[in-house]
CSV table of C-alpha atoms in Angstrom, one decimal:
chain,number,residue,atom,x,y,z
A,26,UNK,CA,109.4,89.1,126.4
A,27,UNK,CA,111.0,87.9,123.1
A,28,UNK,CA,107.7,87.5,121.2
A,29,UNK,CA,108.1,85.0,118.4
A,30,UNK,CA,111.5,83.6,117.6
A,31,UNK,CA,112.5,81.4,114.7
A,32,UNK,CA,115.6,79.2,114.2
A,33,UNK,CA,117.6,79.1,112.0
A,34,UNK,CA,117.6,82.4,110.2
A,35,UNK,CA,119.2,81.1,107.1
A,36,UNK,CA,119.7,77.6,105.7
A,37,UNK,CA,120.9,76.0,102.4
A,38,UNK,CA,119.9,72.5,101.7
A,39,UNK,CA,120.6,70.1,98.9
A,40,UNK,CA,117.7,68.4,97.2
A,41,UNK,CA,116.5,65.4,99.3
A,42,UNK,CA,117.9,66.6,102.6
A,43,UNK,CA,115.7,67.0,105.6
A,44,UNK,CA,115.5,69.8,108.2
A,45,UNK,CA,113.3,71.1,111.0
A,46,UNK,CA,112.4,74.8,111.5
A,47,UNK,CA,111.7,75.8,115.1
A,48,UNK,CA,109.2,78.5,116.2
A,49,UNK,CA,108.8,79.5,119.8
A,50,UNK,CA,106.5,82.1,121.4
A,51,UNK,CA,106.3,83.4,124.9
A,52,UNK,CA,102.9,85.1,124.7
A,53,UNK,CA,100.8,82.0,125.8
A,54,UNK,CA,99.0,82.1,122.5
A,55,UNK,CA,96.8,79.1,121.6
A,56,UNK,CA,97.2,79.5,117.8
A,57,UNK,CA,100.4,79.2,115.8
A,58,UNK,CA,100.9,79.2,112.1
A,59,UNK,CA,103.6,78.5,109.5
A,60,UNK,CA,103.6,80.5,106.2
A,61,UNK,CA,105.8,80.7,103.2
A,62,UNK,CA,106.3,83.9,101.3
A,63,UNK,CA,107.3,83.8,97.6
A,64,UNK,CA,107.7,86.8,95.3
A,65,UNK,CA,104.3,87.9,93.9
A,66,UNK,CA,102.5,85.2,95.9
A,67,UNK,CA,101.9,86.9,99.3
A,68,UNK,CA,101.8,84.8,102.4
A,69,UNK,CA,100.5,81.3,102.0
A,70,UNK,CA,99.5,79.2,105.0
A,71,UNK,CA,101.2,75.8,105.2
A,72,UNK,CA,99.9,74.4,108.5
A,73,UNK,CA,98.5,75.8,111.7
A,74,UNK,CA,97.7,74.7,115.2
A,75,UNK,CA,94.9,75.6,117.5
A,76,UNK,CA,96.5,74.3,120.6
A,77,UNK,CA,99.0,71.9,122.1
A,78,UNK,CA,98.8,68.5,120.4
A,79,UNK,CA,96.7,69.7,117.5
A,80,UNK,CA,97.6,70.6,113.9
A,81,UNK,CA,95.7,71.3,110.7
A,82,UNK,CA,96.5,71.7,107.0
A,83,UNK,CA,96.5,75.1,105.4
A,84,UNK,CA,96.6,76.2,101.8
A,85,UNK,CA,99.9,74.6,100.7
A,86,UNK,CA,100.7,71.6,103.1
A,87,UNK,CA,102.3,69.2,100.7
A,88,UNK,CA,105.9,68.3,101.4
A,89,UNK,CA,105.7,69.6,105.0
A,90,UNK,CA,104.9,68.2,108.4
A,91,UNK,CA,104.4,69.9,111.7
A,92,UNK,CA,104.2,69.1,115.4
A,93,UNK,CA,103.0,71.0,118.4
A,94,UNK,CA,104.1,69.0,121.4
A,95,UNK,CA,104.4,72.0,123.7
A,96,UNK,CA,102.1,75.1,123.6
A,97,UNK,CA,105.0,77.5,123.1
A,98,UNK,CA,106.7,75.6,120.2
A,99,UNK,CA,105.6,74.8,116.7
A,100,UNK,CA,108.0,72.8,114.5
A,101,UNK,CA,107.9,72.7,110.7
A,102,UNK,CA,109.6,69.7,109.0
A,103,UNK,CA,110.8,69.1,105.5
A,104,UNK,CA,111.4,65.4,105.0
A,105,UNK,CA,112.9,65.5,101.5
A,106,UNK,CA,113.6,69.1,100.4
A,107,UNK,CA,112.9,70.2,96.8
A,108,UNK,CA,113.9,73.3,94.9
A,109,UNK,CA,110.3,74.4,94.9
A,110,UNK,CA,110.5,74.8,98.7
A,111,UNK,CA,113.0,77.6,98.3
A,112,UNK,CA,111.2,80.4,100.1
A,113,UNK,CA,111.1,82.6,103.2
A,114,UNK,CA,109.2,80.9,106.0
A,115,UNK,CA,107.4,82.9,108.7
A,116,UNK,CA,106.0,81.6,111.9
A,117,UNK,CA,103.2,83.5,113.6
A,118,UNK,CA,101.1,83.2,116.7
A,119,UNK,CA,97.8,84.7,117.8
A,120,UNK,CA,95.0,84.6,120.3
A,121,UNK,CA,92.2,83.5,118.1
A,122,UNK,CA,91.3,85.8,115.2
A,123,UNK,CA,93.1,88.7,116.8
A,124,UNK,CA,96.3,90.1,115.4
A,125,UNK,CA,99.1,87.7,114.5
A,126,UNK,CA,102.6,88.3,115.8
A,127,UNK,CA,105.3,87.2,113.3
A,128,UNK,CA,108.7,85.8,113.8
A,129,UNK,CA,111.7,87.3,111.9
A,130,UNK,CA,111.6,84.6,109.2
A,131,UNK,CA,113.8,81.8,107.9
A,132,UNK,CA,115.3,82.1,104.4
A,133,UNK,CA,115.7,78.6,103.0
A,134,UNK,CA,117.4,77.8,99.7
A,135,UNK,CA,117.2,74.3,98.3
A,136,UNK,CA,119.8,73.6,95.5
B,4,UNK,CA,87.1,79.5,97.2
B,5,UNK,CA,88.1,82.0,99.9
B,6,UNK,CA,90.2,84.9,98.6
B,7,UNK,CA,91.6,88.3,99.4
B,8,UNK,CA,92.5,90.7,96.6
B,9,UNK,CA,94.5,93.9,97.0
B,10,UNK,CA,94.9,96.7,94.6
B,11,UNK,CA,96.9,98.3,93.2
B,12,UNK,CA,99.7,95.8,93.1
B,13,UNK,CA,102.2,98.7,93.3
B,14,UNK,CA,102.2,102.4,93.7
B,15,UNK,CA,104.9,105.1,93.4
B,16,UNK,CA,104.1,108.5,94.9
B,17,UNK,CA,105.9,111.6,96.0
B,18,UNK,CA,106.4,112.7,99.7
B,19,UNK,CA,103.4,114.5,100.9
B,20,UNK,CA,100.9,112.7,98.7
B,21,UNK,CA,97.9,110.9,100.0
B,22,UNK,CA,97.4,107.2,99.1
B,23,UNK,CA,94.5,104.8,99.3
B,24,UNK,CA,95.1,101.1,99.3
B,25,UNK,CA,92.2,98.7,98.6
B,26,UNK,CA,91.4,95.2,99.9
B,27,UNK,CA,88.4,93.2,98.8
B,28,UNK,CA,87.5,89.7,100.1
B,29,UNK,CA,85.3,86.7,99.7
B,30,UNK,CA,85.8,84.7,102.8
B,31,UNK,CA,83.2,82.6,104.6
B,32,UNK,CA,82.8,82.9,108.3
B,33,UNK,CA,84.5,86.3,108.4
B,34,UNK,CA,85.7,87.3,111.8
B,35,UNK,CA,88.2,90.1,111.3
B,36,UNK,CA,90.2,92.1,108.7
B,37,UNK,CA,93.8,93.1,109.5
B,38,UNK,CA,96.4,95.3,107.9
B,39,UNK,CA,100.1,94.8,108.2
B,40,UNK,CA,103.2,96.7,107.0
B,41,UNK,CA,106.1,94.7,105.8
B,42,UNK,CA,109.5,96.2,105.2
B,43,UNK,CA,112.4,93.9,104.5
B,44,UNK,CA,111.5,91.6,107.4
B,45,UNK,CA,108.4,90.3,109.2
B,46,UNK,CA,105.0,91.9,108.8
B,47,UNK,CA,104.1,94.3,111.6
B,48,UNK,CA,100.5,94.9,112.7
B,49,UNK,CA,98.7,98.1,111.8
B,50,UNK,CA,95.0,97.7,112.4
B,51,UNK,CA,92.3,95.1,113.1
B,52,UNK,CA,88.7,95.8,111.9
B,53,UNK,CA,85.7,93.8,112.9
B,54,UNK,CA,82.8,96.3,112.5
B,55,UNK,CA,81.6,98.2,109.4
B,56,UNK,CA,81.9,101.9,109.2
B,57,UNK,CA,84.1,102.5,112.2
B,58,UNK,CA,87.3,104.2,111.2
B,59,UNK,CA,90.5,103.3,113.0
B,60,UNK,CA,93.3,105.8,113.1
B,61,UNK,CA,96.9,105.8,114.0
B,62,UNK,CA,98.8,109.0,113.2
B,63,UNK,CA,98.7,109.5,109.4
B,64,UNK,CA,97.2,106.1,108.8
B,65,UNK,CA,93.5,105.2,108.9
B,66,UNK,CA,91.4,102.3,107.8
B,67,UNK,CA,87.7,101.4,107.5
B,68,UNK,CA,85.8,98.3,106.7
B,69,UNK,CA,82.6,97.8,104.7
B,70,UNK,CA,81.2,94.3,105.5
B,71,UNK,CA,78.3,94.8,103.1
B,72,UNK,CA,80.4,95.4,100.1
B,73,UNK,CA,83.2,93.2,101.4
B,74,UNK,CA,86.1,95.6,101.3
B,75,UNK,CA,88.5,97.7,103.3
B,76,UNK,CA,90.7,100.7,102.6
B,77,UNK,CA,93.9,101.9,104.1
B,78,UNK,CA,94.6,105.6,103.8
B,79,UNK,CA,98.0,107.2,104.3
B,80,UNK,CA,98.1,111.0,104.4
B,81,UNK,CA,101.2,113.2,104.0
B,82,UNK,CA,103.3,110.2,103.0
B,83,UNK,CA,106.9,110.0,104.0
B,84,UNK,CA,109.8,107.9,102.7
B,85,UNK,CA,109.5,105.7,105.8
B,86,UNK,CA,106.1,104.6,104.6
B,87,UNK,CA,107.7,102.7,101.7
B,88,UNK,CA,106.8,99.1,102.3
B,89,UNK,CA,104.5,96.3,101.2
B,90,UNK,CA,101.1,96.6,102.8
B,91,UNK,CA,99.3,93.3,103.5
B,92,UNK,CA,95.6,92.7,104.1
B,93,UNK,CA,94.5,89.6,105.9
B,94,UNK,CA,91.1,88.2,106.7
B,95,UNK,CA,90.6,86.0,109.8
B,96,UNK,CA,87.9,83.3,109.5
B,97,UNK,CA,86.7,80.6,111.8
B,98,UNK,CA,86.7,77.1,110.4
B,99,UNK,CA,85.7,73.8,111.9
B,100,UNK,CA,89.4,73.1,112.4
B,101,UNK,CA,90.0,76.5,114.0
B,102,UNK,CA,90.9,80.0,113.1
B,103,UNK,CA,92.7,80.7,109.8
B,104,UNK,CA,94.0,83.8,108.1
B,105,UNK,CA,93.9,84.5,104.4
B,106,UNK,CA,96.4,87.0,103.0
B,107,UNK,CA,96.3,89.1,99.9
B,108,UNK,CA,99.4,89.5,97.7
B,109,UNK,CA,100.1,93.0,99.1
B,110,UNK,CA,100.5,96.5,97.7
B,111,UNK,CA,104.0,97.7,97.3
B,112,UNK,CA,104.3,101.4,98.1
B,113,UNK,CA,107.3,103.5,97.1
B,114,UNK,CA,107.5,107.1,98.4
B,115,UNK,CA,110.0,109.3,96.5
B,116,UNK,CA,111.6,112.2,98.3
């Protein structure tokens, strides 16, 4: 039982490049979330999904897209990376408003 | 606007001290309040509170929720250096689009030997 896994763990991008972050969970959770964490800002919700094939915007969705084609996977895409997207990205899953289980995070630097 | 506010922002104590961390919230369609501990990696779950006045305990940590005054506290007694971390408060809410969580900015706790 791996819980929530994220790939990659680290990535450096140049401005304008694109990339996809993958989140996978093996707990059969309906809900999955993508957060970014910046110093002094806490965790801010980017997008979330309440089930396979559904997505919804969170607090800071601009510049990101997501897809949930399979229940266990939640992908976060950056189409044209900007330095302001330098952050640590966490994926989480939950069964409703019960506790969230977090992945180990992806540290992204955009130069 | 929904918000979760934690105080203090940071705290430095000596081993053996007792600390109280605060979390106040203004969130519509409140469903749950959760506390997490974050060391230099992903947040790990501590407590989930849904009812007022019922204390939850785990070892030296305890937490209680007041849904009338819209706040929660996290107490840590006999602190140890291993308690040094950022403590996050989150509120779960139900929206038309599904469940969402709102996080506070966290309280950074440093325990000095």
